[in-house]
Short mmCIF file of C-alpha atoms and ligand atoms in Angstrom, two decimals:
data_model
loop_
_atom_site.label_atom_id
_atom_site.label_comp_id
_atom_site.label_asym_id
_atom_site.label_seq_id
_atom_site.Cartn_x
_atom_site.Cartn_y
_atom_site.Cartn_z
CA MET A 25 43.98 -217.95 -134.09
CA ASN A 26 40.54 -216.53 -134.79
CA LYS A 27 41.20 -213.12 -136.41
CA LYS A 28 38.54 -211.47 -134.29
CA PHE A 29 40.13 -212.64 -131.04
CA LYS A 30 42.06 -209.95 -129.22
CA VAL A 31 44.36 -210.58 -126.29
CA ILE A 32 43.56 -208.30 -123.34
CA PRO A 33 46.79 -207.50 -121.44
CA PRO A 34 46.91 -208.32 -117.73
CA PRO A 35 47.17 -205.30 -115.39
CA PHE A 36 50.02 -206.70 -113.26
CA LYS A 37 53.66 -207.72 -113.36
CA ILE A 38 55.25 -210.67 -111.56
CA LYS A 39 57.21 -209.97 -108.37
CA VAL A 40 57.63 -213.45 -106.88
CA VAL A 41 57.91 -216.76 -108.72
CA GLU A 42 57.29 -220.31 -107.56
CA PRO A 43 59.41 -222.95 -109.32
CA ILE A 44 57.56 -225.86 -110.95
CA LYS A 45 59.02 -229.10 -112.23
CA ILE A 46 58.91 -230.13 -115.87
CA THR A 47 58.13 -233.84 -115.61
CA ASN A 48 58.60 -236.70 -118.09
CA ARG A 49 56.05 -239.17 -119.38
CA ALA A 50 57.45 -242.28 -117.68
CA THR A 51 57.28 -240.58 -114.25
CA ARG A 52 53.76 -239.36 -114.95
CA GLU A 53 52.58 -242.82 -115.98
CA LYS A 54 53.77 -244.16 -112.65
CA ALA A 55 52.29 -241.25 -110.70
CA ILE A 56 48.81 -241.54 -112.21
CA LYS A 57 48.75 -245.31 -111.71
CA LYS A 58 49.64 -244.76 -108.06
CA ALA A 59 46.87 -242.16 -107.86
CA GLY A 60 44.26 -244.67 -109.08
CA TYR A 61 43.81 -242.67 -112.32
CA ASN A 62 42.20 -239.90 -110.29
CA THR A 63 43.85 -236.50 -110.79
CA PHE A 64 42.69 -235.45 -107.30
CA LEU A 65 45.04 -238.07 -105.85
CA LEU A 66 48.19 -236.87 -107.64
CA HIS A 67 50.90 -235.10 -105.66
CA SER A 68 51.12 -231.52 -106.91
CA ASN A 69 54.90 -231.97 -107.18
CA ASP A 70 54.25 -234.33 -110.06
CA VAL A 71 52.18 -231.75 -111.97
CA TYR A 72 53.60 -229.22 -114.42
CA ILE A 73 50.62 -226.95 -115.14
CA ASP A 74 47.91 -227.37 -112.54
CA LEU A 75 44.46 -226.70 -113.96
CA LEU A 76 42.63 -228.86 -111.42
CA THR A 77 40.83 -225.88 -109.99
CA ASP A 78 40.72 -222.11 -109.68
CA SER A 79 39.78 -222.56 -106.02
CA GLY A 80 42.29 -221.19 -103.54
CA THR A 81 44.99 -221.37 -106.21
CA ASN A 82 45.05 -217.66 -107.03
CA ALA A 83 48.10 -215.40 -106.79
CA MET A 84 47.57 -212.67 -104.22
CA SER A 85 48.67 -209.10 -104.89
CA ASP A 86 51.37 -207.21 -102.97
CA ASN A 87 48.51 -205.32 -101.32
CA GLN A 88 46.95 -208.58 -100.10
CA TRP A 89 50.30 -209.89 -98.83
CA ALA A 90 50.82 -206.62 -97.00
CA GLY A 91 47.41 -207.19 -95.41
CA ILE A 92 48.57 -210.62 -94.21
CA MET A 93 51.15 -208.87 -92.03
CA LEU A 94 48.37 -206.81 -90.49
CA GLY A 95 46.52 -209.87 -89.20
CA ASP A 96 44.87 -209.15 -85.87
CA GLU A 97 44.68 -212.61 -84.33
CA ALA A 98 42.42 -211.66 -81.43
CA TYR A 99 39.92 -214.42 -80.71
CA ALA A 100 37.04 -211.97 -80.69
CA GLY A 101 36.41 -208.74 -82.58
CA SER A 102 39.49 -208.82 -84.84
CA LYS A 103 39.85 -205.61 -86.81
CA ASN A 104 40.23 -207.72 -89.94
CA PHE A 105 36.69 -209.01 -89.45
CA TYR A 106 35.36 -205.46 -89.52
CA ASN A 107 37.36 -204.77 -92.68
CA LEU A 108 35.86 -207.88 -94.27
CA GLU A 109 32.36 -206.94 -93.15
CA LYS A 110 32.83 -203.47 -94.64
CA ALA A 111 34.10 -204.88 -97.96
CA VAL A 112 31.16 -207.29 -98.29
CA LYS A 113 28.64 -204.58 -97.42
CA GLU A 114 30.21 -202.14 -99.85
CA ILE A 115 30.74 -204.43 -102.84
CA TYR A 116 27.88 -206.96 -102.50
CA GLY A 117 25.48 -204.72 -100.63
CA TYR A 118 24.10 -207.23 -98.11
CA LYS A 119 23.37 -206.05 -94.58
CA TYR A 120 24.81 -208.89 -92.52
CA VAL A 121 27.99 -210.96 -92.86
CA VAL A 122 29.13 -214.20 -91.22
CA PRO A 123 32.62 -215.43 -92.18
CA THR A 124 33.25 -219.14 -92.75
CA HIS A 125 36.40 -221.14 -93.46
CA GLN A 126 35.29 -221.58 -97.09
CA GLY A 127 32.17 -221.72 -99.25
CA ARG A 128 30.88 -225.08 -98.08
CA GLY A 129 30.97 -223.89 -94.48
CA ALA A 130 28.45 -221.21 -95.42
CA GLU A 131 26.40 -223.72 -97.45
CA HIS A 132 26.24 -225.97 -94.42
CA LEU A 133 24.92 -223.17 -92.20
CA MET A 134 22.36 -221.91 -94.69
CA SER A 135 21.04 -225.41 -95.48
CA ARG A 136 20.72 -226.36 -91.82
CA ILE A 137 18.90 -223.16 -90.96
CA LEU A 138 16.49 -222.88 -93.85
CA ILE A 139 15.75 -226.45 -94.99
CA LYS A 140 13.28 -228.85 -93.34
CA LYS A 141 12.99 -232.53 -94.20
CA GLY A 142 11.12 -233.00 -97.47
CA ASP A 143 11.56 -229.39 -98.64
CA ILE A 144 12.20 -228.73 -102.32
CA ILE A 145 15.10 -226.53 -103.37
CA PRO A 146 15.10 -225.42 -107.00
CA ASN A 147 18.57 -224.73 -108.43
CA ASN A 148 20.09 -223.82 -111.77
CA MET A 149 21.90 -227.14 -112.21
CA TYR A 150 23.98 -228.12 -109.21
CA PHE A 151 27.25 -227.64 -107.55
CA THR A 152 28.52 -230.70 -105.69
CA THR A 153 28.95 -229.17 -102.22
CA ARG A 154 25.84 -226.98 -102.36
CA ARG A 155 23.65 -229.88 -103.38
CA ILE A 156 25.02 -232.29 -100.80
CA HIS A 157 24.40 -229.79 -98.00
CA GLN A 158 20.84 -229.29 -99.22
CA GLU A 159 20.37 -233.07 -99.25
CA LEU A 160 22.04 -233.70 -95.88
CA ALA A 161 19.64 -231.15 -94.39
CA GLY A 162 16.73 -233.26 -95.70
CA GLY A 163 15.98 -231.21 -98.80
CA ILE A 164 15.27 -232.42 -102.32
CA TRP A 165 17.38 -230.79 -105.00
CA MET A 166 15.56 -229.92 -108.23
CA ASP A 167 17.06 -228.56 -111.43
CA VAL A 168 15.22 -225.64 -113.05
CA SER A 169 17.96 -224.49 -115.41
CA ILE A 170 17.20 -223.99 -119.08
CA ALA A 171 17.73 -227.02 -121.31
CA GLN A 172 20.63 -225.32 -123.13
CA ALA A 173 22.75 -225.59 -119.96
CA GLU A 174 23.23 -229.25 -120.78
CA GLN A 175 24.00 -228.77 -124.46
CA PRO A 176 27.78 -228.34 -124.77
CA GLU A 177 27.64 -227.19 -128.39
CA ASN A 178 24.85 -224.65 -127.98
CA TRP A 179 26.14 -221.04 -128.16
CA HIS A 180 23.36 -219.65 -125.93
CA PRO A 181 24.96 -216.61 -124.21
CA PHE A 182 23.20 -217.17 -120.87
CA LYS A 183 23.14 -220.89 -120.14
CA GLY A 184 22.92 -220.08 -116.43
CA ASN A 185 19.36 -218.78 -116.85
CA ILE A 186 16.43 -220.20 -114.94
CA ASP A 187 13.59 -221.83 -116.85
CA LEU A 188 10.87 -219.71 -115.24
CA LYS A 189 8.01 -221.85 -116.58
CA LYS A 190 9.58 -224.97 -115.14
CA LEU A 191 10.06 -223.19 -111.83
CA GLU A 192 6.48 -221.93 -111.65
CA LYS A 193 5.20 -225.40 -112.45
CA LEU A 194 7.30 -226.77 -109.61
CA ILE A 195 5.99 -224.12 -107.20
CA LYS A 196 2.39 -224.87 -108.18
CA LYS A 197 2.92 -228.60 -107.84
CA HIS A 198 4.54 -228.57 -104.40
CA GLY A 199 3.27 -225.26 -102.98
CA ALA A 200 5.49 -222.29 -102.08
CA LYS A 201 5.54 -223.36 -98.41
CA LYS A 202 7.62 -226.41 -99.37
CA ILE A 203 10.24 -224.22 -101.00
CA PRO A 204 12.42 -222.47 -98.40
CA TYR A 205 14.41 -220.62 -101.06
CA MET A 206 15.35 -220.49 -104.70
CA SER A 207 19.03 -221.36 -105.09
CA ILE A 208 20.80 -219.68 -107.98
CA GLU A 209 24.47 -220.05 -108.86
CA ALA A 210 26.37 -217.33 -110.70
CA ASN A 211 28.35 -218.51 -113.71
CA ILE A 212 27.32 -222.15 -113.32
CA ASN A 213 30.40 -224.20 -112.75
CA MET A 214 29.08 -227.61 -113.85
CA ALA A 215 27.63 -226.24 -117.10
CA GLY A 216 31.02 -224.86 -118.11
CA GLY A 217 31.24 -221.49 -116.33
CA GLN A 218 28.04 -220.11 -117.85
CA PRO A 219 26.27 -216.93 -116.69
CA PHE A 220 22.66 -215.95 -116.09
CA SER A 221 21.41 -212.67 -117.57
CA MET A 222 20.21 -209.72 -115.55
CA LYS A 223 16.94 -209.88 -117.49
CA ASN A 224 16.37 -213.45 -116.34
CA LEU A 225 17.32 -212.62 -112.77
CA LYS A 226 14.90 -209.69 -112.66
CA ALA A 227 12.10 -211.92 -113.97
CA LEU A 228 13.05 -214.54 -111.37
CA ARG A 229 12.77 -211.89 -108.65
CA LYS A 230 9.29 -211.01 -109.85
CA LEU A 231 8.18 -214.63 -109.86
CA CYS A 232 9.67 -215.33 -106.45
CA ASP A 233 8.03 -212.18 -105.04
CA LYS A 234 4.67 -213.44 -106.29
CA TYR A 235 5.11 -216.59 -104.19
CA LYS A 236 7.15 -214.97 -101.39
CA ILE A 237 10.16 -217.22 -101.97
CA PRO A 238 13.57 -215.78 -101.06
CA ILE A 239 16.45 -216.04 -103.54
CA MET A 240 19.80 -217.27 -102.27
CA LEU A 241 22.78 -216.73 -104.51
CA ASP A 242 25.86 -218.88 -104.81
CA GLY A 243 28.13 -215.89 -105.37
CA THR A 244 31.31 -217.90 -105.78
CA ARG A 245 31.92 -216.71 -109.37
CA LEU A 246 29.68 -213.67 -109.33
CA VAL A 247 32.27 -211.30 -110.80
CA GLU A 248 32.77 -213.52 -113.84
CA ASN A 249 29.00 -213.62 -114.31
CA ALA A 250 28.85 -209.80 -114.03
CA TYR A 251 31.59 -209.47 -116.65
CA PHE A 252 29.62 -211.59 -119.11
CA ILE A 253 26.54 -209.42 -118.47
CA GLN A 254 28.65 -206.36 -119.32
CA GLN A 255 29.89 -208.01 -122.52
CA ARG A 256 26.67 -209.66 -123.68
CA GLU A 257 23.67 -207.72 -122.37
CA LYS A 258 23.24 -204.41 -124.18
CA PRO A 259 21.96 -202.15 -121.36
CA TYR A 260 25.06 -203.05 -119.32
CA LYS A 261 27.69 -202.33 -121.98
CA ASN A 262 28.91 -199.16 -120.31
CA LYS A 263 28.35 -200.18 -116.69
CA SER A 264 31.24 -201.15 -114.47
CA VAL A 265 31.50 -204.74 -113.25
CA LYS A 266 31.39 -203.31 -109.74
CA LYS A 267 27.97 -201.78 -110.36
CA ILE A 268 26.67 -204.93 -112.04
CA VAL A 269 27.79 -207.07 -109.08
CA LYS A 270 25.86 -204.80 -106.70
CA GLU A 271 22.77 -204.85 -108.91
CA ILE A 272 22.77 -208.67 -109.08
CA CYS A 273 22.93 -208.89 -105.29
CA SER A 274 20.11 -206.36 -104.95
CA TYR A 275 17.72 -208.87 -106.58
CA THR A 276 18.67 -211.58 -104.10
CA ASP A 277 18.17 -212.04 -100.36
CA GLY A 278 21.45 -213.55 -99.38
CA THR A 279 24.48 -215.50 -100.50
CA THR A 280 26.87 -218.28 -99.69
CA THR A 281 30.18 -217.43 -101.28
CA SER A 282 33.53 -219.13 -101.53
CA GLY A 283 36.21 -216.45 -101.36
CA LYS A 284 38.68 -218.87 -102.91
CA LYS A 285 37.64 -217.96 -106.46
CA ASP A 286 36.60 -214.37 -107.36
CA ALA A 287 38.02 -212.89 -104.15
CA LEU A 288 41.58 -213.90 -105.03
CA VAL A 289 42.53 -215.67 -101.82
CA ASN A 290 43.72 -219.12 -100.83
CA ILE A 291 41.13 -219.70 -98.12
CA GLY A 292 37.89 -218.10 -96.92
CA GLY A 293 34.18 -217.73 -97.51
CA PHE A 294 31.10 -216.14 -96.04
CA LEU A 295 27.36 -216.14 -95.67
CA ALA A 296 25.71 -212.76 -96.14
CA CYS A 297 22.05 -211.78 -96.06
CA ASN A 298 19.51 -209.05 -95.43
CA ASP A 299 17.27 -210.97 -93.05
CA LYS A 300 18.06 -210.40 -89.39
CA LYS A 301 16.56 -213.71 -88.29
CA LEU A 302 18.71 -215.73 -90.68
CA PHE A 303 21.74 -213.69 -89.60
CA THR A 304 21.07 -214.30 -85.91
CA GLU A 305 20.69 -218.04 -86.47
CA ALA A 306 23.80 -218.21 -88.66
CA LYS A 307 25.77 -216.31 -86.04
CA SER A 308 24.73 -218.77 -83.39
CA LEU A 309 25.38 -221.88 -85.52
CA VAL A 310 28.74 -220.71 -86.92
CA VAL A 311 30.13 -220.95 -83.40
CA VAL A 312 29.35 -224.67 -83.34
CA PHE A 313 30.81 -225.62 -86.71
CA GLU A 314 33.34 -222.99 -87.78
CA GLY A 315 34.43 -220.63 -85.00
CA LEU A 316 33.30 -217.42 -83.36
CA HIS A 317 31.13 -215.17 -85.54
CA THR A 318 33.97 -212.67 -85.94
CA TYR A 319 36.38 -215.22 -87.46
CA GLY A 320 34.35 -218.22 -88.70
CA GLY A 321 37.32 -220.60 -88.88
CA LEU A 322 39.68 -218.08 -90.46
CA ALA A 323 42.80 -216.41 -89.14
CA GLY A 324 42.61 -212.62 -88.93
CA ARG A 325 45.17 -212.40 -91.74
CA ASP A 326 43.00 -214.55 -94.02
CA MET A 327 40.05 -212.21 -93.47
CA GLU A 328 42.25 -209.21 -94.30
CA ALA A 329 43.47 -210.81 -97.54
CA MET A 330 39.87 -211.60 -98.51
CA ALA A 331 38.68 -208.07 -97.69
CA ARG A 332 41.37 -206.63 -99.95
CA GLY A 333 40.70 -209.23 -102.66
CA ILE A 334 37.03 -208.25 -102.71
CA TYR A 335 37.97 -204.71 -103.78
CA GLU A 336 40.49 -205.97 -106.34
CA MET A 337 38.16 -208.52 -107.94
CA VAL A 338 35.76 -205.89 -109.32
CA ASP A 339 38.44 -203.94 -111.17
CA ASP A 340 37.34 -203.92 -114.82
CA ASP A 341 40.86 -204.38 -116.23
CA HIS A 342 41.52 -207.33 -113.92
CA ILE A 343 38.36 -209.25 -114.75
CA ALA A 344 38.60 -208.55 -118.48
CA ALA A 345 42.16 -209.95 -118.62
CA ARG A 346 41.21 -212.89 -116.40
CA VAL A 347 38.35 -214.09 -118.59
CA ASN A 348 40.33 -213.28 -121.74
CA GLN A 349 43.04 -215.76 -120.76
CA ILE A 350 40.50 -218.56 -120.69
CA GLU A 351 39.11 -217.44 -124.02
CA TYR A 352 42.66 -217.45 -125.39
CA LEU A 353 43.05 -221.12 -124.50
CA GLY A 354 39.53 -221.96 -125.70
CA HIS A 355 40.06 -220.35 -129.10
CA LYS A 356 43.24 -222.31 -129.66
CA LEU A 357 41.33 -225.54 -129.07
CA LEU A 358 38.37 -224.50 -131.20
CA GLU A 359 40.75 -223.71 -134.01
CA ALA A 360 42.12 -227.26 -133.84
CA LYS A 361 38.51 -228.54 -133.84
CA VAL A 362 38.82 -230.04 -130.36
CA PRO A 363 35.28 -230.46 -128.95
CA ILE A 364 34.83 -228.04 -126.05
CA VAL A 365 31.87 -226.46 -124.28
CA VAL A 366 30.78 -223.19 -125.88
CA PRO A 367 30.56 -220.33 -125.19
CA ILE A 368 34.00 -220.53 -123.57
CA GLY A 369 33.48 -220.30 -119.79
CA GLY A 370 34.56 -217.68 -117.28
CA HIS A 371 36.96 -219.78 -115.24
CA ALA A 372 37.74 -222.82 -117.34
CA VAL A 373 37.77 -224.51 -120.71
CA TYR A 374 35.76 -227.72 -120.65
CA LEU A 375 36.67 -230.59 -122.97
CA ASN A 376 33.61 -232.50 -124.16
CA ALA A 377 34.67 -236.08 -123.42
CA LYS A 378 31.58 -237.58 -125.04
CA ARG A 379 32.76 -236.24 -128.40
CA PHE A 380 36.47 -236.49 -127.69
CA LEU A 381 36.19 -240.20 -126.86
CA PRO A 382 32.98 -241.42 -128.53
CA HIS A 383 34.28 -245.00 -128.41
CA ILE A 384 34.14 -245.07 -124.57
CA PRO A 385 30.62 -245.60 -123.12
CA GLN A 386 29.67 -243.45 -120.13
CA ASN A 387 29.79 -246.36 -117.68
CA LEU A 388 33.52 -246.55 -118.39
CA TYR A 389 33.97 -242.91 -117.36
CA PRO A 390 35.34 -241.24 -120.51
CA ALA A 391 35.99 -237.88 -118.82
CA GLN A 392 37.92 -239.56 -116.00
CA ALA A 393 39.99 -241.41 -118.62
CA LEU A 394 40.55 -238.23 -120.61
CA ALA A 395 41.77 -236.27 -117.57
CA ALA A 396 44.22 -239.06 -116.69
CA ALA A 397 45.42 -239.39 -120.31
CA LEU A 398 45.97 -235.63 -120.61
CA TYR A 399 48.12 -235.72 -117.51
CA ILE A 400 50.22 -238.59 -118.90
CA VAL A 401 50.76 -236.92 -122.26
CA SER A 402 51.34 -233.32 -121.12
CA GLY A 403 51.82 -233.00 -117.35
CA VAL A 404 48.69 -230.81 -117.27
CA ARG A 405 46.22 -231.66 -114.52
CA GLY A 406 42.50 -231.18 -115.19
CA MET A 407 39.40 -232.50 -113.41
CA GLU A 408 36.57 -234.87 -114.33
CA ARG A 409 33.12 -233.26 -114.36
CA GLY A 410 30.77 -235.97 -115.56
CA ALA A 411 29.46 -239.37 -114.52
CA VAL A 412 31.84 -239.69 -111.56
CA SER A 413 31.12 -236.18 -110.21
CA VAL A 414 27.38 -236.50 -110.61
CA GLY A 415 27.38 -239.46 -108.19
CA ARG A 416 24.41 -241.48 -107.00
CA ASP A 417 20.81 -240.69 -106.17
CA PRO A 418 20.70 -240.44 -102.34
CA LYS A 419 17.41 -242.36 -102.17
CA THR A 420 17.89 -245.19 -104.63
CA GLY A 421 21.69 -245.40 -104.63
CA ILE A 422 21.60 -245.71 -108.41
CA GLU A 423 24.17 -243.76 -110.43
CA ARG A 424 22.65 -240.49 -111.63
CA LYS A 425 22.63 -239.98 -115.38
CA SER A 426 24.94 -237.19 -116.44
CA LYS A 427 24.14 -235.49 -119.71
CA LEU A 428 27.46 -233.71 -119.54
CA GLU A 429 30.70 -235.64 -119.60
CA LEU A 430 33.45 -233.06 -119.31
CA VAL A 431 37.05 -232.45 -118.34
CA ARG A 432 37.59 -229.05 -116.76
CA LEU A 433 40.79 -227.16 -117.42
CA THR A 434 40.46 -224.51 -114.76
CA VAL A 435 42.70 -221.48 -114.87
CA PRO A 436 43.84 -220.01 -111.53
CA ARG A 437 43.79 -216.20 -111.39
CA ARG A 438 47.02 -214.30 -112.08
CA VAL A 439 49.13 -217.49 -111.96
CA TYR A 440 50.06 -218.71 -115.46
CA THR A 441 51.14 -216.87 -118.58
CA ASN A 442 49.65 -217.28 -122.05
CA LEU A 443 52.84 -219.11 -123.03
CA GLN A 444 51.79 -221.80 -120.58
CA MET A 445 48.30 -221.72 -122.09
CA ASN A 446 49.99 -222.51 -125.43
CA ILE A 447 51.60 -225.55 -123.82
CA VAL A 448 48.23 -226.69 -122.48
CA ALA A 449 46.69 -226.30 -125.94
CA GLN A 450 49.53 -228.26 -127.55
CA GLY A 451 49.04 -231.10 -125.05
CA VAL A 452 45.28 -231.30 -125.64
CA ILE A 453 45.70 -231.18 -129.42
CA LYS A 454 48.35 -233.91 -129.33
CA LEU A 455 46.03 -236.09 -127.28
CA TYR A 456 43.11 -235.38 -129.62
CA LYS A 457 45.15 -236.72 -132.52
CA MET A 458 45.74 -240.02 -130.67
CA ARG A 459 42.32 -240.20 -129.01
CA LYS A 460 41.42 -243.62 -130.41
CA LYS A 461 44.22 -245.17 -128.37
CA ILE A 462 42.65 -244.16 -125.05
CA SER A 463 40.66 -246.84 -123.20
CA GLY A 464 37.91 -246.64 -120.56
CA LEU A 465 38.25 -247.05 -116.79
CA LYS A 466 36.52 -249.20 -114.23
CA MET A 467 35.96 -247.89 -110.72
CA VAL A 468 37.65 -250.03 -108.08
CA PHE A 469 37.02 -247.88 -104.99
CA GLU A 470 34.12 -245.55 -104.29
CA PRO A 471 33.79 -243.40 -101.15
CA LYS A 472 30.35 -242.65 -99.74
CA GLN A 473 30.21 -238.86 -100.22
CA LEU A 474 31.42 -236.70 -103.12
CA ARG A 475 33.03 -239.72 -104.68
CA PHE A 476 35.01 -237.88 -107.36
CA PHE A 477 37.52 -236.65 -104.79
CA GLN A 478 38.81 -240.06 -103.69
CA SER A 479 37.52 -242.80 -105.99
CA ARG A 480 40.09 -245.04 -107.66
CA PHE A 481 40.13 -246.61 -111.11
CA LYS A 482 41.90 -249.15 -113.30
CA PRO A 483 42.18 -249.07 -117.09
CA LEU A 484 40.04 -251.61 -118.89
CA LYS A 485 43.05 -252.83 -120.80
CA ASN A 486 46.54 -253.07 -119.44
CA LYS A 487 47.39 -249.48 -120.28
CA LEU A 488 45.24 -246.34 -120.40
CA ILE A 489 46.84 -245.21 -123.67
CA GLY A 490 47.38 -248.33 -125.77
N1 F0G B 15 29.97 -223.11 -105.06
C1 F0G B 15 30.61 -223.24 -106.23
C2 F0G B 15 29.95 -222.81 -107.49
C3 F0G B 15 31.90 -223.80 -106.25
O1 F0G B 15 32.53 -223.94 -107.42
C4 F0G B 15 32.48 -224.19 -105.03
C5 F0G B 15 33.82 -224.81 -105.02
C6 F0G B 15 31.78 -224.03 -103.84
C7 F0G B 15 30.51 -223.48 -103.90
C8 F0G B 15 32.33 -224.45 -102.52
O2 F0G B 15 33.29 -223.59 -102.10
O3 F0G B 15 35.41 -224.93 -102.09
O4 F0G B 15 35.22 -222.79 -100.82
O5 F0G B 15 34.03 -224.81 -100.06
N2 F0G B 15 34.39 -225.21 -106.05
C9 F0G B 15 35.72 -225.76 -106.17
C10 F0G B 15 35.97 -226.09 -107.61
C11 F0G B 15 35.99 -226.89 -105.24
O6 F0G B 15 37.05 -226.68 -107.89
O7 F0G B 15 35.16 -225.78 -108.47
P1 F0G B 15 34.56 -224.07 -101.22
#
C-alpha cells in the first residue's frame, strides 16, 4: 500500500447485518450467460459483493430508521414533507422544494418546463438520465467539459470543470436565448466521480450572469464534490463540507437531485430552485407525473428518511471516511498497476477497459466484457460505462463514439467493510493477470432507450474467458 495513504476510520458501528451468499464460479458462469452478459440482468442473489451502483443501496442509520416509523402517510400536507423542505432549505439553501420519486423524476419536470424544441443545453459531460430528458424535451445536449475529463490517466484535480471558452463560444454561436440553462453536474459520474472547483464555478456564474443564463445543478453527488474542494482547493481547507455545499448552491439557481446517493436513502429525489415561476410550474406538473406536490411519488416515511439523511450526509467525519474507502480500493489497484481512472473518484473506482483489454476493439464492447468477466472470476458486480452506455445519436441513430471505456466499481455508503474491498481488489488483480484470455462481445438485443440497462450479448468465441 502507498505509504502516504492513511485509512480514515468510519464513524459508525454495525447494528444489523444482511446475509450474502458466497457463490462459486460454475454457478456464476451460468448466471451471467442467462443474464445475456449484462450485469444489470443478474439476480442480486447471485452476487457476492454488489458494486453495481451507489444508488439507493446505502445503509440507513438508526436515526433514519426511527424516522421511518414516524411516517405521516396523509395524502396532503404530510409533516414529513415539511421536514424535508426544511432540510433542503437549511442545507442546500434553495427557496422552493418539490419532492420526486427519484432524481430522474425531477429531471423530467425541469426539462419539460424549461426546454423548447431546438434549444441547446450545455453540460459538463453527461449523465444518462439527465441527457435523455433534455433530448426528449426537444433539447440538444452539448458537452462543455474540459478535455481532461475524458483522459483517464490525467491527474487533473478538477476534471468536472467547465471549459469556459468553449461555453462562451457556444453562447455566441447560438445566442443566449437558445440556451434555457447551463447544466452542471457535481462530481461527474461518467468521468469517474470527478469534481468541479469552486473557482471554476464562480467564474461560470460570472459568465452566465453576463448572458443571463441560469445555472441548474445536478446535485446528486454534491457532498462528494464539496469534500474534494475541501481537500484540494486551498481557501477551503478549513471550511466544513456543510458550508461548502451551501456555497456551491449559492452560485446556482436550482437543482435536480437524486436522494439515493449523498442523502443516504433507498428512494427519493427533489427539484429545488429560487425562481417562483419555475417552482409554480413544477408544482403543477409534479401532480401529473409523480404525485401531489407534498409527496411527489414518495411515502411520508421515505421523505422523513431523506430529510434525516440530508443532515447526516454533510458530517465531515462521515464524508471523509466514505471517500477514503474508495481511495483504499483504488490505491490497492494502482499498486498492482491495474489501469484505473485517476484521480480516484468520490463514489467509485473505474477500471479503464481500453487499457485493461487492449486486444478487444471498442465495437466488441470491452468494458461490457470486463464487467461480465469480473463477475465470473470474483462474484463482484460492476457496471459498464462506455460504448454501450453512451448509446446512439438520437438524430442519426449511429452509435456515439465513447472516448471512455470504463467499468465502474461503485461503493454503496456504509455497507461494506475494507476487508470486502480487499476481496474486490484481489478479484480485479487476478483477472488482470489473465486478461488476454477474455474475448469481446456482440450485442444480440438492444432496447430503444438507455440500452445499457437491458441489452443482451454473446461472447465472440464460445466462452467469455477462454
Ligand atoms: N444524476 C446523476 C449524476 C446520477 O448518477 C443519477 C443516477 C441520476 C441523476 C438519476 O437519479 O437514479 O435517482 O433517478 N445514477 C445511478 C447510478 C442510476 O448508478 O449512477 P435517479
